[in-house]
Each structure stands twice: as structure tokens, then as C-alpha cells.
Amino acid sequence: MADTSVAINRDQLLALSVFIAYFTAIIALFTTILRKIPLGPSGKHLQWKVVTPYGVLALASLAYTWYREQYKDMLAYMAWSFHNYETRTTSPLASSILLRVGNWLSETALFEEAWHLVCDDPVKWWWSEQICVFTAVWTVYVFEQARIRRIKHAWAFMLLGFMVSMAVAMNLFYLHVSLLPPLPKTDRKKGEERRKPDNGPPKLLSACVLASLITVIAMPSLITTPYFLHNLLLMHILLLVPLLLPSRDDHRPRDTSMLYAILALMAFAIRIRSTKAVFDLLNPSYNLTSLPTVSSEALGATWTILHWHPAQASIGWDVIWFTASFFIWRGSTEEAQNSYFAEEVTSAIALVGFGGPVMAGLLSKQ
């Protein structure tokens, strides 16, 4: 039975405004980032040899996480959520599509709903956890490179990753890093080069990224509690804070090796725990003898769950794309190969994030 009323109430109007503001903010972030892409040495032309690979990776990851012919990912998730709302609602449906969308948005917490869908099971969380852990580590790299290369609006890359795709944001940031060399000593403040090098990263940065990993650890235990959304928001805010606050120090490189080592150890421990949770779910009584069989079952389960829902496909393929992008960037320049970020994080996160899905895909076809 359709309701012929066409008046939009305050809640519907607010929900529609927020929805429109979300896409407006995405456009604004893309505009802010793309306008800051450095030109070549002449100051007139882009260095297409650098722009092309990261541009292609950014576009490909955007297409895979937001719209694909087979799974349609993020856009399909919104369509699914709308249909799911209208299926379960007991209220009469409005005759106007605008009112129906307004009702859906005002009565559905899309952000929380999407994260619940990808966190409420050990196999689903195995995928989602990777992007949370990697983003925490990547925050250190963004902070560090933005300082020594004076990349403006570093927060925009992180916020774009939160709102669109971490793989898209990562490739756009790699593009800026590749086009902007570190500041020469002559460009730094007078007398700066005579000062002793800093011992480590800012305390605020270290505290925020370490605290964000604690929120990641707590996520599975909070999924059925009222604190789940609070923990989720805290995780995102902690990673934005260091990039939002203005830097009051110089632009010299800092020694971040110890922080990366701590993050890598924490990440490795977190991934072992989540992988064990998948094994326990599939076969609670597994042992060393049955470990190969359980491992094969786990890989198959992770590949299958990747495509069970548009929200899961979106975040899962984001994991695959940002890990692939990480390896490409790592092998692209000598600087990347010598980076603590590359050396220490690869073994802890990237091999699990990329190698696992690839093996799962191969095994699922056998």
C-alpha cells in the first residue's frame, strides 16, 4: 500500500543532505588532491611516465571497489541496503522515490551497517582487519613523507581512503611522493642542518597509531555491543588527528625504524590471532596433522566470503588492490626499497593480505 504524502520531514531532509554532502565531499577531496599534483621540471607538463602507472592503479582500484559488472561492490551495497530496508520495514511505502530514499537514509545507519556486515564473522573480519592494520602503519608513512616533501593536505589522502578506497588514496599519494623530491638543505630553515637529528617520530603520531591498533584488537569483541560504533569511529579519528594538526617542527627526516618495528610486530600478532580464529571456526579440534587440510579450507573460505556481499567484496578487493599497489611501489624506486615502511611491513602484512587471496583463488578453482 503506497502513501500518497509528498511532504519531506526534518529527519528525511537531514538524511538526504548528509547523503549528498558525502558525495560532495568525495568530489572535493579528489579535486583538492588532483589539483596539487606536481608538474615536471619545466613546471608546465606532467611527468607521464610517473603519472600513468599510479593513475591506472588508482582508477582500477576505484572501479573494483565501487563498481564492477559482476559484483558492483559499494554502489551495489547501497542498492542492497535500500532494498533490505524496504523489505523489512512495517511502514507503508511512500509514492515518491525521494521520500522512499529519505526514509531509508533516516532509518538506516549505513556506515555502521556496512562495518557490521564485514566484521560479524571471523572469516569476514580476516579481510576487514587487514585494511585497518595496514592503514595504521600507512599513516606513519604519510605523515613522514608529507613533512619532508611538504605535501599539502596530507589529511585529504587519508579521508579519501576512509570515504572511497584506501587503494585509491594510496596510489594518489605514491604519485605525489614520486613527483616531489625531498626538500634539499638549501630549502630548509637557516641553521636547521646544524641541529642534531631527532631521535624518533612525534609522540602524538606514535600514540595515535598504536592506539588505533588497540581499537582494531578490540573490534571483534565489541561487534555485538553498543560500543562497536564508538570504537570504529575512534579508530578512524586517531589516524586523522596526526595529519590534521599543523607541524610545528622542521622538515628533516626522523628515525621511524623503531615505531615501524613495533607496528610490524603488533600487526603480525594481530594477523596470527585472526587467522587462528578462522581455523577454530572451521575445525575447532585441528592439530598439526590436520593443519594443511584446515589451511586449504581456510583459504577457500576466505575466497568464498569475499564475494558473499557487495560490502564485503568492496573492502576485500580494496585489500587486494592496496597490497598489489604496495608491491609495485616497493619495486619501483630505490628509495622505496630502502624504506623502513617497505622492509618491515611487507613481511608482517602484505604477504598475508595479497598472497592469501591469490592462493585462495587458485585453490578454489581446483
PDB file of C-alpha atoms in Angstrom, residues 100-254:
ATOM      1  CA  ARG A 100      11.477   6.442  -0.002  1.00  0.00           C
ATOM      2  CA  VAL A 101      15.180   7.257  -0.174  1.00  0.00           C
ATOM      3  CA  GLY A 102      14.737   9.785   2.610  1.00  0.00           C
ATOM      4  CA  ASN A 103      13.046   7.176   4.812  1.00  0.00           C
ATOM      5  CA  TRP A 104      15.800   4.658   4.072  1.00  0.00           C
ATOM      6  CA  LEU A 105      18.594   7.077   4.889  1.00  0.00           C
ATOM      7  CA  SER A 106      16.957   8.458   8.022  1.00  0.00           C
ATOM      8  CA  GLU A 107      16.297   4.994   9.464  1.00  0.00           C
ATOM      9  CA  THR A 108      19.488   3.214   8.366  1.00  0.00           C
ATOM     10  CA  ALA A 109      22.983   3.820   9.751  1.00  0.00           C
ATOM     11  CA  LEU A 110      24.852   2.985   6.533  1.00  0.00           C
ATOM     12  CA  PHE A 111      28.345   3.335   7.968  1.00  0.00           C
ATOM     13  CA  GLU A 112      27.654   1.115  10.965  1.00  0.00           C
ATOM     14  CA  GLU A 113      25.578  -1.334   8.936  1.00  0.00           C
ATOM     15  CA  ALA A 114      28.350  -1.823   6.364  1.00  0.00           C
ATOM     16  CA  TRP A 115      31.002  -2.427   9.011  1.00  0.00           C
ATOM     17  CA  HIS A 116      28.757  -4.842  10.907  1.00  0.00           C
ATOM     18  CA  LEU A 117      28.350  -6.842   7.701  1.00  0.00           C
ATOM     19  CA  VAL A 118      32.114  -7.204   7.254  1.00  0.00           C
ATOM     20  CA  CYS A 119      33.059  -7.787  10.907  1.00  0.00           C
ATOM     21  CA  ASP A 120      30.483 -10.147  12.428  1.00  0.00           C
ATOM     22  CA  ASP A 121      32.274 -13.359  11.492  1.00  0.00           C
ATOM     23  CA  PRO A 122      35.942 -14.450  11.850  1.00  0.00           C
ATOM     24  CA  VAL A 123      36.283 -15.079   8.103  1.00  0.00           C
ATOM     25  CA  LYS A 124      34.791 -11.702   7.212  1.00  0.00           C
ATOM     26  CA  TRP A 125      36.927  -9.986   9.833  1.00  0.00           C
ATOM     27  CA  TRP A 126      40.026 -11.710   8.427  1.00  0.00           C
ATOM     28  CA  TRP A 127      39.591  -9.470   5.366  1.00  0.00           C
ATOM     29  CA  SER A 128      38.448  -6.295   7.088  1.00  0.00           C
ATOM     30  CA  GLU A 129      41.143  -6.388   9.741  1.00  0.00           C
ATOM     31  CA  GLN A 130      43.867  -6.158   7.112  1.00  0.00           C
ATOM     32  CA  ILE A 131      42.764  -2.785   5.877  1.00  0.00           C
ATOM     33  CA  CYS A 132      42.526  -1.469   9.444  1.00  0.00           C
ATOM     34  CA  VAL A 133      46.020  -2.660  10.335  1.00  0.00           C
ATOM     35  CA  PHE A 134      47.654  -1.531   7.110  1.00  0.00           C
ATOM     36  CA  THR A 135      46.073   1.922   7.312  1.00  0.00           C
ATOM     37  CA  ALA A 136      47.521   2.427  10.793  1.00  0.00           C
ATOM     38  CA  VAL A 137      51.011   1.658   9.512  1.00  0.00           C
ATOM     39  CA  TRP A 138      50.494   3.698   6.343  1.00  0.00           C
ATOM     40  CA  THR A 139      49.615   6.742   8.487  1.00  0.00           C
ATOM     41  CA  VAL A 140      53.222   6.905   9.664  1.00  0.00           C
ATOM     42  CA  TYR A 141      54.458   6.878   6.081  1.00  0.00           C
ATOM     43  CA  VAL A 142      52.001   9.599   5.008  1.00  0.00           C
ATOM     44  CA  PHE A 143      52.970  11.784   7.960  1.00  0.00           C
ATOM     45  CA  GLU A 144      56.677  11.282   7.318  1.00  0.00           C
ATOM     46  CA  GLN A 145      56.599  11.892   3.565  1.00  0.00           C
ATOM     47  CA  ALA A 146      54.260  14.875   3.831  1.00  0.00           C
ATOM     48  CA  ARG A 147      56.754  16.571   6.155  1.00  0.00           C
ATOM     49  CA  ILE A 148      59.951  16.001   4.215  1.00  0.00           C
ATOM     50  CA  ARG A 149      58.342  16.742   0.833  1.00  0.00           C
ATOM     51  CA  ARG A 150      55.925  19.424   2.033  1.00  0.00           C
ATOM     52  CA  ILE A 151      52.906  17.630   0.603  1.00  0.00           C
ATOM     53  CA  LYS A 152      49.964  19.819   1.492  1.00  0.00           C
ATOM     54  CA  HIS A 153      46.650  18.490   2.761  1.00  0.00           C
ATOM     55  CA  ALA A 154      48.005  15.088   3.783  1.00  0.00           C
ATOM     56  CA  TRP A 155      44.778  14.557   5.713  1.00  0.00           C
ATOM     57  CA  ALA A 156      42.863  14.650   2.400  1.00  0.00           C
ATOM     58  CA  PHE A 157      44.502  11.404   1.260  1.00  0.00           C
ATOM     59  CA  MET A 158      43.547   9.634   4.484  1.00  0.00           C
ATOM     60  CA  LEU A 159      39.995  10.972   4.439  1.00  0.00           C
ATOM     61  CA  LEU A 160      39.624   9.936   0.792  1.00  0.00           C
ATOM     62  CA  GLY A 161      40.735   6.456   1.786  1.00  0.00           C
ATOM     63  CA  PHE A 162      38.106   6.341   4.511  1.00  0.00           C
ATOM     64  CA  MET A 163      35.326   7.576   2.233  1.00  0.00           C
ATOM     65  CA  VAL A 164      36.224   5.896  -1.065  1.00  0.00           C
ATOM     66  CA  SER A 165      39.054   3.360  -1.069  1.00  0.00           C
ATOM     67  CA  MET A 166      42.421   3.063   0.644  1.00  0.00           C
ATOM     68  CA  ALA A 167      43.943   1.740  -2.598  1.00  0.00           C
ATOM     69  CA  VAL A 168      42.823   4.841  -4.494  1.00  0.00           C
ATOM     70  CA  ALA A 169      44.202   7.164  -1.815  1.00  0.00           C
ATOM     71  CA  MET A 170      47.429   5.178  -1.585  1.00  0.00           C
ATOM     72  CA  ASN A 171      48.164   5.362  -5.312  1.00  0.00           C
ATOM     73  CA  LEU A 172      47.430   9.080  -5.458  1.00  0.00           C
ATOM     74  CA  PHE A 173      49.802   9.611  -2.547  1.00  0.00           C
ATOM     75  CA  TYR A 174      52.504   7.466  -4.173  1.00  0.00           C
ATOM     76  CA  LEU A 175      52.057   9.653  -7.246  1.00  0.00           C
ATOM     77  CA  HIS A 176      52.745  12.802  -5.233  1.00  0.00           C
ATOM     78  CA  VAL A 177      55.727  11.198  -3.488  1.00  0.00           C
ATOM     79  CA  SER A 178      57.210  10.130  -6.833  1.00  0.00           C
ATOM     80  CA  LEU A 179      56.902  13.639  -8.278  1.00  0.00           C
ATOM     81  CA  LEU A 180      58.076  15.595  -5.234  1.00  0.00           C
ATOM     82  CA  PRO A 181      61.707  15.035  -4.192  1.00  0.00           C
ATOM     83  CA  PRO A 182      62.679  15.533  -0.545  1.00  0.00           C
ATOM     84  CA  LEU A 183      63.486  19.107   0.353  1.00  0.00           C
ATOM     85  CA  PRO A 184      67.154  19.988  -0.225  1.00  0.00           C
ATOM     86  CA  LYS A 185      69.040  21.515   2.653  1.00  0.00           C
ATOM     87  CA  THR A 186      69.021  24.901   0.973  1.00  0.00           C
ATOM     88  CA  ASP A 187      65.208  24.952   1.200  1.00  0.00           C
ATOM     89  CA  ARG A 188      65.151  24.357   4.913  1.00  0.00           C
ATOM     90  CA  LYS A 189      65.332  26.928   7.640  1.00  0.00           C
ATOM     91  CA  LYS A 190      68.678  28.564   8.239  1.00  0.00           C
ATOM     92  CA  GLY A 191      70.763  26.676  10.763  1.00  0.00           C
ATOM     93  CA  GLU A 192      68.452  23.660  10.669  1.00  0.00           C
ATOM     94  CA  GLU A 193      71.093  21.368   9.204  1.00  0.00           C
ATOM     95  CA  ARG A 194      73.412  22.133  12.157  1.00  0.00           C
ATOM     96  CA  ARG A 195      70.911  20.855  14.700  1.00  0.00           C
ATOM     97  CA  LYS A 196      71.141  17.303  15.946  1.00  0.00           C
ATOM     98  CA  PRO A 197      68.790  14.866  14.203  1.00  0.00           C
ATOM     99  CA  ASP A 198      65.615  13.948  16.041  1.00  0.00           C
ATOM    100  CA  ASN A 199      65.589  10.627  17.855  1.00  0.00           C
ATOM    101  CA  GLY A 200      62.214   9.490  16.649  1.00  0.00           C
ATOM    102  CA  PRO A 201      58.724  10.353  15.412  1.00  0.00           C
ATOM    103  CA  PRO A 202      56.481  12.817  17.257  1.00  0.00           C
ATOM    104  CA  LYS A 203      54.881  11.365  20.368  1.00  0.00           C
ATOM    105  CA  LEU A 204      51.396  12.266  19.147  1.00  0.00           C
ATOM    106  CA  LEU A 205      51.883  10.249  15.956  1.00  0.00           C
ATOM    107  CA  SER A 206      53.192   7.219  17.833  1.00  0.00           C
ATOM    108  CA  ALA A 207      50.404   7.370  20.400  1.00  0.00           C
ATOM    109  CA  CYS A 208      47.677   7.676  17.775  1.00  0.00           C
ATOM    110  CA  VAL A 209      48.769   4.817  15.528  1.00  0.00           C
ATOM    111  CA  LEU A 210      49.454   2.474  18.448  1.00  0.00           C
ATOM    112  CA  ALA A 211      46.092   3.332  19.989  1.00  0.00           C
ATOM    113  CA  SER A 212      44.394   2.708  16.644  1.00  0.00           C
ATOM    114  CA  LEU A 213      45.783  -0.832  16.609  1.00  0.00           C
ATOM    115  CA  ILE A 214      44.329  -1.347  20.067  1.00  0.00           C
ATOM    116  CA  THR A 215      40.911  -0.421  18.673  1.00  0.00           C
ATOM    117  CA  VAL A 216      41.486  -2.987  15.914  1.00  0.00           C
ATOM    118  CA  ILE A 217      42.270  -5.652  18.518  1.00  0.00           C
ATOM    119  CA  ALA A 218      39.076  -4.771  20.396  1.00  0.00           C
ATOM    120  CA  MET A 219      36.811  -4.771  17.330  1.00  0.00           C
ATOM    121  CA  PRO A 220      35.721  -8.466  17.279  1.00  0.00           C
ATOM    122  CA  SER A 221      34.761  -8.439  20.950  1.00  0.00           C
ATOM    123  CA  LEU A 222      32.653  -5.282  20.540  1.00  0.00           C
ATOM    124  CA  ILE A 223      30.656  -6.314  17.461  1.00  0.00           C
ATOM    125  CA  THR A 224      27.523  -7.140  19.477  1.00  0.00           C
ATOM    126  CA  THR A 225      27.829  -4.278  21.962  1.00  0.00           C
ATOM    127  CA  PRO A 226      26.715  -0.626  21.836  1.00  0.00           C
ATOM    128  CA  TYR A 227      30.396   0.359  21.833  1.00  0.00           C
ATOM    129  CA  PHE A 228      31.116  -1.035  18.379  1.00  0.00           C
ATOM    130  CA  LEU A 229      30.379   2.231  16.556  1.00  0.00           C
ATOM    131  CA  HIS A 230      32.304   4.274  19.135  1.00  0.00           C
ATOM    132  CA  ASN A 231      35.349   2.040  18.721  1.00  0.00           C
ATOM    133  CA  LEU A 232      35.045   2.200  14.929  1.00  0.00           C
ATOM    134  CA  LEU A 233      34.853   5.996  14.908  1.00  0.00           C
ATOM    135  CA  LEU A 234      37.757   6.240  17.355  1.00  0.00           C
ATOM    136  CA  MET A 235      39.912   4.106  15.055  1.00  0.00           C
ATOM    137  CA  HIS A 236      39.308   6.492  12.149  1.00  0.00           C
ATOM    138  CA  ILE A 237      39.734   9.661  14.212  1.00  0.00           C
ATOM    139  CA  LEU A 238      43.034   8.507  15.717  1.00  0.00           C
ATOM    140  CA  LEU A 239      44.544   8.113  12.256  1.00  0.00           C
ATOM    141  CA  LEU A 240      43.329  11.515  11.091  1.00  0.00           C
ATOM    142  CA  VAL A 241      44.492  13.548  14.090  1.00  0.00           C
ATOM    143  CA  PRO A 242      48.271  13.478  13.371  1.00  0.00           C
ATOM    144  CA  LEU A 243      47.629  14.575   9.775  1.00  0.00           C
ATOM    145  CA  LEU A 244      45.178  17.337  10.686  1.00  0.00           C
ATOM    146  CA  LEU A 245      47.307  19.093  13.260  1.00  0.00           C
ATOM    147  CA  PRO A 246      49.869  21.526  11.808  1.00  0.00           C
ATOM    148  CA  SER A 247      53.504  20.504  12.098  1.00  0.00           C
ATOM    149  CA  ARG A 248      55.491  22.931  14.235  1.00  0.00           C
ATOM    150  CA  ASP A 249      58.871  21.314  13.775  1.00  0.00           C
ATOM    151  CA  ASP A 250      61.368  21.267  10.918  1.00  0.00           C
ATOM    152  CA  HIS A 251      61.166  19.123   7.804  1.00  0.00           C
ATOM    153  CA  ARG A 252      64.108  16.840   8.466  1.00  0.00           C
ATOM    154  CA  PRO A 253      63.621  13.079   8.187  1.00  0.00           C
ATOM    155  CA  ARG A 254      63.020  11.366  11.515  1.00  0.00           C
TER     156      ARG A 254
END
